[in-house]
mmCIF file with all atom_site columns, C-alpha atoms in Angstrom:
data_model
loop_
_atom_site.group_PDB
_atom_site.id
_atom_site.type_symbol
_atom_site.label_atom_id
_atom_site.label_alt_id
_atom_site.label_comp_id
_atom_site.label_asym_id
_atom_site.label_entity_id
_atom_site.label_seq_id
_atom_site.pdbx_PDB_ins_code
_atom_site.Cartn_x
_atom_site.Cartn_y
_atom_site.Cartn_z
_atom_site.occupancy
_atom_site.B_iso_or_equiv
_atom_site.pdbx_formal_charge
_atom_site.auth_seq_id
_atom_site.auth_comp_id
_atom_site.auth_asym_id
_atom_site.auth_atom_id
_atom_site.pdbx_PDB_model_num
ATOM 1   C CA . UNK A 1 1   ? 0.000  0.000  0.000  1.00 0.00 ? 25  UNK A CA 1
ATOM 2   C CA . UNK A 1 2   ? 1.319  3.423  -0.815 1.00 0.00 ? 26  UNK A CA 1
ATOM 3   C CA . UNK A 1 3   ? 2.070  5.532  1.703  1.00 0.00 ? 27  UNK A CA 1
ATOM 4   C CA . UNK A 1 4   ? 0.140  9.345  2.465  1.00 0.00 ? 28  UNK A CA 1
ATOM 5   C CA . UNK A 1 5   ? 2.866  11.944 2.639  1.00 0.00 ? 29  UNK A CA 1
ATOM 6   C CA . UNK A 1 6   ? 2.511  14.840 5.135  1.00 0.00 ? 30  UNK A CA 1
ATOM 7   C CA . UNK A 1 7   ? 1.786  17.930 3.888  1.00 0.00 ? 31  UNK A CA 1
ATOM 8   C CA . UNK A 1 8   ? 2.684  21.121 5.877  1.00 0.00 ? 32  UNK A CA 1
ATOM 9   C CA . UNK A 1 9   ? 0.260  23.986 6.753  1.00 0.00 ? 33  UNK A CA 1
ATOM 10  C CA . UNK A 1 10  ? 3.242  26.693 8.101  1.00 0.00 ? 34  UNK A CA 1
ATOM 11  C CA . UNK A 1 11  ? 3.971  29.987 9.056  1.00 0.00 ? 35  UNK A CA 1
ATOM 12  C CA . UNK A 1 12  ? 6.994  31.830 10.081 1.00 0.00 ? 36  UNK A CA 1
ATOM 13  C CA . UNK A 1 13  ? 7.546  35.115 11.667 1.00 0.00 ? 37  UNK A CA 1
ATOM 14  C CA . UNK A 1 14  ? 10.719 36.961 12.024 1.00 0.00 ? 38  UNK A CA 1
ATOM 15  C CA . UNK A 1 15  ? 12.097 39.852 14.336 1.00 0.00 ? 39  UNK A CA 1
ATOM 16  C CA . UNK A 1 16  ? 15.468 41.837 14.508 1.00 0.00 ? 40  UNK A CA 1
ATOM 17  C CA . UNK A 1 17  ? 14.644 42.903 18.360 1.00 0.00 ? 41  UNK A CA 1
ATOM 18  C CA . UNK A 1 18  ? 15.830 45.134 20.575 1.00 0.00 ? 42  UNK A CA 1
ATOM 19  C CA . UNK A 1 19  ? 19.222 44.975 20.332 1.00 0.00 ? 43  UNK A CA 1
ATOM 20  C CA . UNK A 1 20  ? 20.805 44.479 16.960 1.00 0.00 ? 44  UNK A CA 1
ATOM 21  C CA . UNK A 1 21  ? 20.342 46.583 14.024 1.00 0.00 ? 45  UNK A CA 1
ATOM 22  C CA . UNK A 1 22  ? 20.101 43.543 11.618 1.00 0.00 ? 46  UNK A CA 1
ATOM 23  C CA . UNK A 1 23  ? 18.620 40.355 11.923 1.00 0.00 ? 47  UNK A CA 1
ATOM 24  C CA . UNK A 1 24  ? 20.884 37.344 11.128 1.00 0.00 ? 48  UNK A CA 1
ATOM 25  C CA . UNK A 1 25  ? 17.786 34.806 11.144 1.00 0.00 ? 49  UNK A CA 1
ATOM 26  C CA . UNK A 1 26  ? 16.705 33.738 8.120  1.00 0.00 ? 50  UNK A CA 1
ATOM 27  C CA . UNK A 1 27  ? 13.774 30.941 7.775  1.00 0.00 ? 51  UNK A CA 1
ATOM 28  C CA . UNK A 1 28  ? 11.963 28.698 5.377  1.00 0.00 ? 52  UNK A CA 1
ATOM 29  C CA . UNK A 1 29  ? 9.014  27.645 5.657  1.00 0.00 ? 53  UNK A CA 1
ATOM 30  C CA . UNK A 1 30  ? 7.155  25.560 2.754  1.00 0.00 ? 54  UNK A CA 1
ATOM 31  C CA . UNK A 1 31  ? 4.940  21.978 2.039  1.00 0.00 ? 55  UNK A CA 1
ATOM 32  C CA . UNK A 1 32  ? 7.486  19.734 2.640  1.00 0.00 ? 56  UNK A CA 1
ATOM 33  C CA . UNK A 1 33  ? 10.288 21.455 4.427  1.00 0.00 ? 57  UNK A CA 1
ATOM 34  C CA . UNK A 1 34  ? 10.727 24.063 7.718  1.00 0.00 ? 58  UNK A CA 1
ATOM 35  C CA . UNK A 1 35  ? 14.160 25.061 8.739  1.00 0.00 ? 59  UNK A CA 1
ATOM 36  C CA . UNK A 1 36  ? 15.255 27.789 10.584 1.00 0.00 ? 60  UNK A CA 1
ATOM 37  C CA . UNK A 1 37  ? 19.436 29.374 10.752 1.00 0.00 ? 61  UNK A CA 1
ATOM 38  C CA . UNK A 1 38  ? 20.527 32.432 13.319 1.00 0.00 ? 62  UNK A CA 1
ATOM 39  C CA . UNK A 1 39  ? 24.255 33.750 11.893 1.00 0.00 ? 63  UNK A CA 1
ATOM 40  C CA . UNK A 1 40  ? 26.847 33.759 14.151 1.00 0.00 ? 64  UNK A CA 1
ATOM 41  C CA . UNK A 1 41  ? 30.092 35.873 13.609 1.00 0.00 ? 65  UNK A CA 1
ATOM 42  C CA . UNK A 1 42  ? 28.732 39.127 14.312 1.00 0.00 ? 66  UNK A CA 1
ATOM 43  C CA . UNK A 1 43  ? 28.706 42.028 11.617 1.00 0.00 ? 67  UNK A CA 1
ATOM 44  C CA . UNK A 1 44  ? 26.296 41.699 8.735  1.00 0.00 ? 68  UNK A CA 1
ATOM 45  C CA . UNK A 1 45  ? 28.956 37.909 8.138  1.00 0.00 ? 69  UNK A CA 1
ATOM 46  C CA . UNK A 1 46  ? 26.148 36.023 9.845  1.00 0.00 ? 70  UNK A CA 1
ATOM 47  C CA . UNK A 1 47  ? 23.201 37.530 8.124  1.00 0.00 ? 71  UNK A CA 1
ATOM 48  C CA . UNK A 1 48  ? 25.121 36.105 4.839  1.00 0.00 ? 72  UNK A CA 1
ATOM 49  C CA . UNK A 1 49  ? 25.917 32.717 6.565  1.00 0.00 ? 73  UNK A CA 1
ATOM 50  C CA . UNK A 1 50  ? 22.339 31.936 7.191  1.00 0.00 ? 74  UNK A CA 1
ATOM 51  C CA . UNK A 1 51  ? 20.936 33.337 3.729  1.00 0.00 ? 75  UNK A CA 1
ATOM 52  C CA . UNK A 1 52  ? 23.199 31.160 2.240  1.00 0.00 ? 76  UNK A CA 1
ATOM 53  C CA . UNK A 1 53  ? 22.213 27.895 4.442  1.00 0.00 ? 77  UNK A CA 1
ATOM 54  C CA . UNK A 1 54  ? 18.187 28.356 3.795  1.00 0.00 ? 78  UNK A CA 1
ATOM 55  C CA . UNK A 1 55  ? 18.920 29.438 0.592  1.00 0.00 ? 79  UNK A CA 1
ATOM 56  C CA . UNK A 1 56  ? 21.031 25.981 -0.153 1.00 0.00 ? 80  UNK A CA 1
ATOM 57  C CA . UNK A 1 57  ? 18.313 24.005 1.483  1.00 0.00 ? 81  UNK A CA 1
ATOM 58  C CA . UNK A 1 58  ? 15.352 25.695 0.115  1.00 0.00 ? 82  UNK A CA 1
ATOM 59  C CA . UNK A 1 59  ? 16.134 23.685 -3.046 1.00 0.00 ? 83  UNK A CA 1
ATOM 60  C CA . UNK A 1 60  ? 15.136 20.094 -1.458 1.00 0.00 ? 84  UNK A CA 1
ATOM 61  C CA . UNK A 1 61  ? 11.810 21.506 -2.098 1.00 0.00 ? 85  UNK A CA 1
ATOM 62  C CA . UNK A 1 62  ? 11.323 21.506 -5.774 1.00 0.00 ? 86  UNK A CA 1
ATOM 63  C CA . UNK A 1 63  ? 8.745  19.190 -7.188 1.00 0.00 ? 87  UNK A CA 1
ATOM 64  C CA . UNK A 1 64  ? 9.196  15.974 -7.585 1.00 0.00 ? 88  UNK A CA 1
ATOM 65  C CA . UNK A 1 65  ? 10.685 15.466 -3.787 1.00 0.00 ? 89  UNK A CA 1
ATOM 66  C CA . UNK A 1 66  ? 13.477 14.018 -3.474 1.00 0.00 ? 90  UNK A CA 1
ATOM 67  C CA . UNK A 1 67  ? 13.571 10.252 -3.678 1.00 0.00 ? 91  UNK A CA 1
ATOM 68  C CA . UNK A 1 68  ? 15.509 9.769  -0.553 1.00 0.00 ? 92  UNK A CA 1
ATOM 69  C CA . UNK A 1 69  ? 14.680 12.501 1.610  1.00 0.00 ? 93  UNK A CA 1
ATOM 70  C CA . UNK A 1 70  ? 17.232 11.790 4.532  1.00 0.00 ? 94  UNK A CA 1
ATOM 71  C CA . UNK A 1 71  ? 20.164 11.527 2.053  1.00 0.00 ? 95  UNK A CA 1
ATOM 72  C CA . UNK A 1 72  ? 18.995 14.432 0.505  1.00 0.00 ? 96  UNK A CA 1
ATOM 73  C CA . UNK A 1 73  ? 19.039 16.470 3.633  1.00 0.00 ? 97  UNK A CA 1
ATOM 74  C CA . UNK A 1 74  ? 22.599 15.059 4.699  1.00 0.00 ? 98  UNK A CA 1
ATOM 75  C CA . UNK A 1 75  ? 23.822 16.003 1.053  1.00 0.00 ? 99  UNK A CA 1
ATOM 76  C CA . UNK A 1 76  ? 22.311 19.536 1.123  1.00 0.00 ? 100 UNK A CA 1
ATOM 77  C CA . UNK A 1 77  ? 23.555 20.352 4.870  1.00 0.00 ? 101 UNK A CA 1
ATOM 78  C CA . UNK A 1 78  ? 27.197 19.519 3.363  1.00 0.00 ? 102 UNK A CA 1
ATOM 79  C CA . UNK A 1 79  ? 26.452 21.436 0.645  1.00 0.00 ? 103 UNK A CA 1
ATOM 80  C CA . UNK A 1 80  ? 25.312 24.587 2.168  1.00 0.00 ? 104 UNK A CA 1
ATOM 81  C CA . UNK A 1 81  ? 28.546 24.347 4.486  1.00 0.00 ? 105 UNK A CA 1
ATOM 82  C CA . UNK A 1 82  ? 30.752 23.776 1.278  1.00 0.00 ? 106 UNK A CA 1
ATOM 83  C CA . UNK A 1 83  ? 29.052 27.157 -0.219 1.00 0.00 ? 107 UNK A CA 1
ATOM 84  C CA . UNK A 1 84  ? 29.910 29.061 2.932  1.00 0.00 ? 108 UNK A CA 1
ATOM 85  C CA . UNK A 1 85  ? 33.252 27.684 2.597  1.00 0.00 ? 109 UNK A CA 1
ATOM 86  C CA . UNK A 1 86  ? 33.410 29.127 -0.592 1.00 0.00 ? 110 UNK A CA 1
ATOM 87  C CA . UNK A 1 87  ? 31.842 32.407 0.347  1.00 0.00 ? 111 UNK A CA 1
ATOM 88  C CA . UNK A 1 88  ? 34.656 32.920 2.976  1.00 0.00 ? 112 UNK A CA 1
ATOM 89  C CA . UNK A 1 89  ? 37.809 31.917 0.464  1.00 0.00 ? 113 UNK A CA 1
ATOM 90  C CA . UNK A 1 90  ? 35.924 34.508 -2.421 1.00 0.00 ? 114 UNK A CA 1
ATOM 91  C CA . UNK A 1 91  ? 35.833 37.365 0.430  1.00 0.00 ? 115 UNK A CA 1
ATOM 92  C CA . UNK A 1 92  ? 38.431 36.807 3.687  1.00 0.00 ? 116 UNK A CA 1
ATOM 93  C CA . UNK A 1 93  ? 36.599 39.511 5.216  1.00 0.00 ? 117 UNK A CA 1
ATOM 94  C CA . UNK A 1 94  ? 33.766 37.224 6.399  1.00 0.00 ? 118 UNK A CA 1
ATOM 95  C CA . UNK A 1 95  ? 36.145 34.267 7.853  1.00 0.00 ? 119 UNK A CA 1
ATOM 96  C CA . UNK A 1 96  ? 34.833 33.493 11.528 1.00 0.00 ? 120 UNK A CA 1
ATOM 97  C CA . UNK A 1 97  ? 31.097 33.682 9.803  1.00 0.00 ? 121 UNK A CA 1
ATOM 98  C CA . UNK A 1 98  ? 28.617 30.556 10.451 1.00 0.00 ? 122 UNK A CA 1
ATOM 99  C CA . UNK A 1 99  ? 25.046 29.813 11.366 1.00 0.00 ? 123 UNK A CA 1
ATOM 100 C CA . UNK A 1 100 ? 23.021 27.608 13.497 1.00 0.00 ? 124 UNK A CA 1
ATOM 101 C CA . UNK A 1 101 ? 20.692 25.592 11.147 1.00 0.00 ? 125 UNK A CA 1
ATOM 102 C CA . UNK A 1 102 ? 17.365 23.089 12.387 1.00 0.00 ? 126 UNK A CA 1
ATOM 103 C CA . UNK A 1 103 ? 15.540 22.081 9.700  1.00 0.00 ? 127 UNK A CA 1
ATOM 104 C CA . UNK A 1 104 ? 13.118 19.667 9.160  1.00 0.00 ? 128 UNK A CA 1
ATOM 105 C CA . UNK A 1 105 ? 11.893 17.163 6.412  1.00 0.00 ? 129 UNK A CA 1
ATOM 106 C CA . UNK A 1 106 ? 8.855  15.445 4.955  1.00 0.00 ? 130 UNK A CA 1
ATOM 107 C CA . UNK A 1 107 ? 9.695  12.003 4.695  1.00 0.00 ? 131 UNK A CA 1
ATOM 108 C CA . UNK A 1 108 ? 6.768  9.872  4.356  1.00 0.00 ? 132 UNK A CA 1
ATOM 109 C CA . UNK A 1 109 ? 4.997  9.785  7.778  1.00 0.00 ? 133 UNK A CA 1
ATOM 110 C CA . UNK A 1 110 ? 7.950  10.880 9.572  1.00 0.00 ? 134 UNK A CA 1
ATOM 111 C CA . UNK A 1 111 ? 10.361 14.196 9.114  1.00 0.00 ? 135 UNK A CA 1
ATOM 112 C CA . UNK A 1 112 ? 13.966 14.301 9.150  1.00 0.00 ? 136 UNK A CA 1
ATOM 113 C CA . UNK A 1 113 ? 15.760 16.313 11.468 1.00 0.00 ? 137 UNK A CA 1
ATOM 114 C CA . UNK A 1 114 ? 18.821 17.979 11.001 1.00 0.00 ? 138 UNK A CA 1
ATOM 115 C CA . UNK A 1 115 ? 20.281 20.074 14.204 1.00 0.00 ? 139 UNK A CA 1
ATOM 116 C CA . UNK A 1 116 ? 23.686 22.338 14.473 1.00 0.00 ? 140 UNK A CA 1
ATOM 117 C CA . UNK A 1 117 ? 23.537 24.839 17.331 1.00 0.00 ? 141 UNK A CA 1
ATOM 118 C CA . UNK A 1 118 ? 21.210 26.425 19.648 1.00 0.00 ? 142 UNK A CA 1
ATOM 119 C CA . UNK A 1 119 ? 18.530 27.160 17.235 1.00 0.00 ? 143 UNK A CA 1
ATOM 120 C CA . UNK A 1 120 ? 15.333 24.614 18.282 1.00 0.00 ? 144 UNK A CA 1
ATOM 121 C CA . UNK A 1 121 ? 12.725 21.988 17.081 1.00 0.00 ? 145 UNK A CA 1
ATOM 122 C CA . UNK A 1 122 ? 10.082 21.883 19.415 1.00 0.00 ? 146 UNK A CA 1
ATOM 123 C CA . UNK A 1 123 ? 6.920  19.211 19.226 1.00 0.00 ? 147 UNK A CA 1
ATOM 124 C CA . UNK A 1 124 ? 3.386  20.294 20.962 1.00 0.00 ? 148 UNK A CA 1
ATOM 125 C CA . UNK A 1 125 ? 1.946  16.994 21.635 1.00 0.00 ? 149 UNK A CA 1
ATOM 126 C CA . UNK A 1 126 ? -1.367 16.587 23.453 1.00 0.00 ? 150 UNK A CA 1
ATOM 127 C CA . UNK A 1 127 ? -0.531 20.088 25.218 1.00 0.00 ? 151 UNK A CA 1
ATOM 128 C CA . UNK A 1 128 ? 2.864  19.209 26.680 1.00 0.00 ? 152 UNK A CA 1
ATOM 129 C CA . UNK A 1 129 ? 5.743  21.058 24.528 1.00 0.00 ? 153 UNK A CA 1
ATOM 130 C CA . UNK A 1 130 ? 8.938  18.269 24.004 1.00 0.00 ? 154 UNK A CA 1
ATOM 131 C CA . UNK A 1 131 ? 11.888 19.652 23.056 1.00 0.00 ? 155 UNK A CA 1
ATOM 132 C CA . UNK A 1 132 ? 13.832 17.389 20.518 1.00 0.00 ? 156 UNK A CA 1
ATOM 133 C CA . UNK A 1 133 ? 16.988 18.732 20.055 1.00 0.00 ? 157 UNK A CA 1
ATOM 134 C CA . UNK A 1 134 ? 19.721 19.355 22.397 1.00 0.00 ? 158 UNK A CA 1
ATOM 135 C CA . UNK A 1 135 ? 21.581 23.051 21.874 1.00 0.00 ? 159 UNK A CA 1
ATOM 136 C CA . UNK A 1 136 ? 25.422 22.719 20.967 1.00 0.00 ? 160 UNK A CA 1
ATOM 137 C CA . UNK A 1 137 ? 26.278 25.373 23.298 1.00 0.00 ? 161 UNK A CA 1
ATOM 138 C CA . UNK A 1 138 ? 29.181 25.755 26.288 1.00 0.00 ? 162 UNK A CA 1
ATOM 139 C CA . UNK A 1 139 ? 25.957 25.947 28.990 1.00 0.00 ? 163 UNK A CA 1
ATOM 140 C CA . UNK A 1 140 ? 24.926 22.870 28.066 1.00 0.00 ? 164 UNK A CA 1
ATOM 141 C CA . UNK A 1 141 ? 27.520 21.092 28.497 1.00 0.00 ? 165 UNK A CA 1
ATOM 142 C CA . UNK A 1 142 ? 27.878 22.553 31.857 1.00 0.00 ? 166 UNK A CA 1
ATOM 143 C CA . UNK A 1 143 ? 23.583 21.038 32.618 1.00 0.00 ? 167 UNK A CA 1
ATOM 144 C CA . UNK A 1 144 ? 24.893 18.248 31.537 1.00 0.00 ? 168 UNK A CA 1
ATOM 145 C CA . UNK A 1 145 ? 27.774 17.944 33.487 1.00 0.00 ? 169 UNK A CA 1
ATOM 146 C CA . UNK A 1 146 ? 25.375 18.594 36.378 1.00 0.00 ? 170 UNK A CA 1
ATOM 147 C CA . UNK A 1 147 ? 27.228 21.861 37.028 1.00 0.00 ? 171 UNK A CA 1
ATOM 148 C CA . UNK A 1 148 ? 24.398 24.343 36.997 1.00 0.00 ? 172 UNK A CA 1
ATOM 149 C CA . UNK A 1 149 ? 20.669 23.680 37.044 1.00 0.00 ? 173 UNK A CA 1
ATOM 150 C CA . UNK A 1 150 ? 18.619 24.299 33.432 1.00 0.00 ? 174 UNK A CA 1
ATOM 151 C CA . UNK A 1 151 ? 16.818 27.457 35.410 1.00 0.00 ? 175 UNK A CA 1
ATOM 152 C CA . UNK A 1 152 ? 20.470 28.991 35.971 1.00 0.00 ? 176 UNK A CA 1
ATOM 153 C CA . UNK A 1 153 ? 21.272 28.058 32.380 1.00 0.00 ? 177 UNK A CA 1
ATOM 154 C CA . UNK A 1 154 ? 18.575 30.491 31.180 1.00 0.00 ? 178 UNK A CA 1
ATOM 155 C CA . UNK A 1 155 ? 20.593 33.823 32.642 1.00 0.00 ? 179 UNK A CA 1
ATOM 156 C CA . UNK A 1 156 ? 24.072 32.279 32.377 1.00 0.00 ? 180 UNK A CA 1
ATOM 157 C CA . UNK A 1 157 ? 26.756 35.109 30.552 1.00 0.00 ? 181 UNK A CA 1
ATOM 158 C CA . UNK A 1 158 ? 27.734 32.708 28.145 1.00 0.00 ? 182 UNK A CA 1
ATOM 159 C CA . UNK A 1 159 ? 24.392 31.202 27.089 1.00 0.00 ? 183 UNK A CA 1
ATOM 160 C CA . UNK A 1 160 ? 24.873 32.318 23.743 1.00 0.00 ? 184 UNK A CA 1
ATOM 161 C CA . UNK A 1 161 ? 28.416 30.372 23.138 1.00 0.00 ? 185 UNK A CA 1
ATOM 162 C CA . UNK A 1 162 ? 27.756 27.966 20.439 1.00 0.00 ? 186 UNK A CA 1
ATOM 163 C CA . UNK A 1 163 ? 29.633 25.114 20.589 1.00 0.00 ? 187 UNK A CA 1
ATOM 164 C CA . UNK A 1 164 ? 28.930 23.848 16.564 1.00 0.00 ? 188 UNK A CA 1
ATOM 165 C CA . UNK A 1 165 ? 27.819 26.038 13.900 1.00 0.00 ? 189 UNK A CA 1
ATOM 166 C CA . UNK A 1 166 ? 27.921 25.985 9.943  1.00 0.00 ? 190 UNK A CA 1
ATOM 167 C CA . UNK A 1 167 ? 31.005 27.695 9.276  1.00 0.00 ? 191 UNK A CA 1
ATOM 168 C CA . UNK A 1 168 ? 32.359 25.790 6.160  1.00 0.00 ? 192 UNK A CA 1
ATOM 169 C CA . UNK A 1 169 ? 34.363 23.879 8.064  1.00 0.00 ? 193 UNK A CA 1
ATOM 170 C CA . UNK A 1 170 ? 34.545 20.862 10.381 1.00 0.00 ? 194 UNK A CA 1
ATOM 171 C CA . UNK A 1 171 ? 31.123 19.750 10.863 1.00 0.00 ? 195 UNK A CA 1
ATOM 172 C CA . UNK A 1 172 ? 28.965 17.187 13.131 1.00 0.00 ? 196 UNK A CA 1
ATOM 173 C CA . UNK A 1 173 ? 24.971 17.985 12.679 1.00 0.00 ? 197 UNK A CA 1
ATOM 174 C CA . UNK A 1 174 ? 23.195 15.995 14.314 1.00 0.00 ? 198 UNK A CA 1
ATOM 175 C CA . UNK A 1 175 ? 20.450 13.929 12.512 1.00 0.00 ? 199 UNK A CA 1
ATOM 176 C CA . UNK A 1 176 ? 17.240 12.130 13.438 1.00 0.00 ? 200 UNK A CA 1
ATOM 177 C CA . UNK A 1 177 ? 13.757 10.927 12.789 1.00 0.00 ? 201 UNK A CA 1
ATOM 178 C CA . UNK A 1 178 ? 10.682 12.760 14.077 1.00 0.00 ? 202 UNK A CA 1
ATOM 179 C CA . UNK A 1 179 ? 7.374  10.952 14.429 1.00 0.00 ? 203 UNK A CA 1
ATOM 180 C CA . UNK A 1 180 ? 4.553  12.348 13.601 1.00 0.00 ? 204 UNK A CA 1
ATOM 181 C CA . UNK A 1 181 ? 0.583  12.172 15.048 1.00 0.00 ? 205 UNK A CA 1
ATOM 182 C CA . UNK A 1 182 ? -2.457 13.585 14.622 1.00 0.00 ? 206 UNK A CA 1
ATOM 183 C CA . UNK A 1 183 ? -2.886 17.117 15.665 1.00 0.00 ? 207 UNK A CA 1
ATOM 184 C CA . UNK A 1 184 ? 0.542  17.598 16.128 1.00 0.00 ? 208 UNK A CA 1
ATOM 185 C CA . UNK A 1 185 ? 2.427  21.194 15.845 1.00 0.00 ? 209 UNK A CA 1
ATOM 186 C CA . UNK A 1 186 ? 5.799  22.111 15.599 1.00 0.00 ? 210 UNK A CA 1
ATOM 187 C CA . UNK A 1 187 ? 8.224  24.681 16.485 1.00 0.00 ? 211 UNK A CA 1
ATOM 188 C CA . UNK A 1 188 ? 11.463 25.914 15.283 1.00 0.00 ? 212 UNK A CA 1
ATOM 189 C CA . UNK A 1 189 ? 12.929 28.861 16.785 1.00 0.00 ? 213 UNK A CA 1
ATOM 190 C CA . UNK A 1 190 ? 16.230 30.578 17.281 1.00 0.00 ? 214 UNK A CA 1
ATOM 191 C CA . UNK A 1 191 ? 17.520 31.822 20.359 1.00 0.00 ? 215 UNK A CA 1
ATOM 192 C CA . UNK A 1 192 ? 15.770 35.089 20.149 1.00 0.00 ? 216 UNK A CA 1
ATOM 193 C CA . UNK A 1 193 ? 12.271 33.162 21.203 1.00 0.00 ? 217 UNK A CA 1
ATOM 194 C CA . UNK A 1 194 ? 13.934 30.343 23.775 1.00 0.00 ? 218 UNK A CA 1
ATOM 195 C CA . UNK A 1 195 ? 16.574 32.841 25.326 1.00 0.00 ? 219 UNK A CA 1
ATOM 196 C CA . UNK A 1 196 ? 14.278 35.071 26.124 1.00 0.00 ? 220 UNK A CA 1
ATOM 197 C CA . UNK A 1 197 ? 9.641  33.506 26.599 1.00 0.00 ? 221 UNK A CA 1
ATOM 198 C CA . UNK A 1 198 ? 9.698  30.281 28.801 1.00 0.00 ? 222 UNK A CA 1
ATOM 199 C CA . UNK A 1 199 ? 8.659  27.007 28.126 1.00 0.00 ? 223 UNK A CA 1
ATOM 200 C CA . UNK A 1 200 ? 5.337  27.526 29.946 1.00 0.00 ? 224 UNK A CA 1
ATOM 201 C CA . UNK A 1 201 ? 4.484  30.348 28.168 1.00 0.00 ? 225 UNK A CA 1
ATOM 202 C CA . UNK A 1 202 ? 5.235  29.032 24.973 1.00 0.00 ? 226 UNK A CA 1
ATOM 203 C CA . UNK A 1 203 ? 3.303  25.816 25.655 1.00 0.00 ? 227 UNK A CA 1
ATOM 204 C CA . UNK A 1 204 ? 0.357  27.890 26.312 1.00 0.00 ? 228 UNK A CA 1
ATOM 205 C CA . UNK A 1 205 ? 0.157  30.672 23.310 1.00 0.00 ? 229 UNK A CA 1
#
């Protein structure tokens, strides 16, 4: 019997905030495919890291799909670190720039999951909010070390250190496979939502 693929109803919504006068998020949000990439680097370098991520992985959603979607994803997150590679060796200005990237795949009745930072996939499941990916960040490591508590995480100085970004470099994402169930919603975010509204309050808007 052939298999129903998923189809996406999405939205995305993005804000520079208080602080910065640009905003190095960039998003996607289609059918088949949600992914979401906050530049690192400072300057405008990680506004141009995280273009060129979505931009690379906005292409997995042409029609036909591909025919292997978690190879595809594996081959396009490679891809979009070889083009910021590239970026950086045609302009040596922007070496240090790199993104955080969580994206997310129709495969079937599942999505892939690809996850390289702080930036989050969130699942709201019969109204409890699960968080399914772990931020590659210095803090933590320290929760997991059992060094500070996840509360004292939240206002820790170094919160923002990312541990793993895209930078066109060395590079471990982590992948997965996301089930999916009836009335289920999603949530990717960067660190300007998580840093900043707690879980609570995101569970209940």
């Amino acid at each position: 019997t052939a298999c129903m693929s998923v189809i996406l109803r999405t939205a995305a919504v993005s804000d520079r905030g208080k602080a910065r006068e640009n905003n190095e998020d960039a998003v996607h949000a289609g059918k088949t495919l949600v992914a979401v990439a906050d530049g690192v680097g400072g300057g405008p370098s990680g506004e141009i890291a995280s273009d060129i991520v979505i931009r690379t992985l906005a292409q997995l959603e042409g029609e036909p799909g591909p025919a292997d979607p978690a190879a595809a994803l594996r081959e396009a997150v490679e891809a979009a670190n070889r083009n910021i590679r590239e970026a950086i060796e045609a302009d040596p200005s922007l070496n240090g720039m790199g993104t955080t990237l969580t994206a997310m795949l129709v495969d079937g009745e599942v999505f892939d999951l690809v996850h390289v930072g702080d930036s989050r996939a969130y699942a709201w499941r019969e109204g409890a909010l699960i968080q399914l990916t772990r931020d590659d960040t210095y803090v933590q490591g320290l929760v997991d070390k059992g060094v500070i508590s996840a509360a004292e995480a939240r206002a820790h100085p170094q919160r923002s250190l990312v541990t793993q970004a895209v930078h066109g470099a060395g590079l471990r994402p982590m992948f997965g496979v996301v089930a999916i169930y009836p009335r289920d919603r999603f949530l990717l975010c960067s660190d300007g939502l998580s840093d900043y509204v707690d879980e609570v309050a995101i569970t209940r808007v």
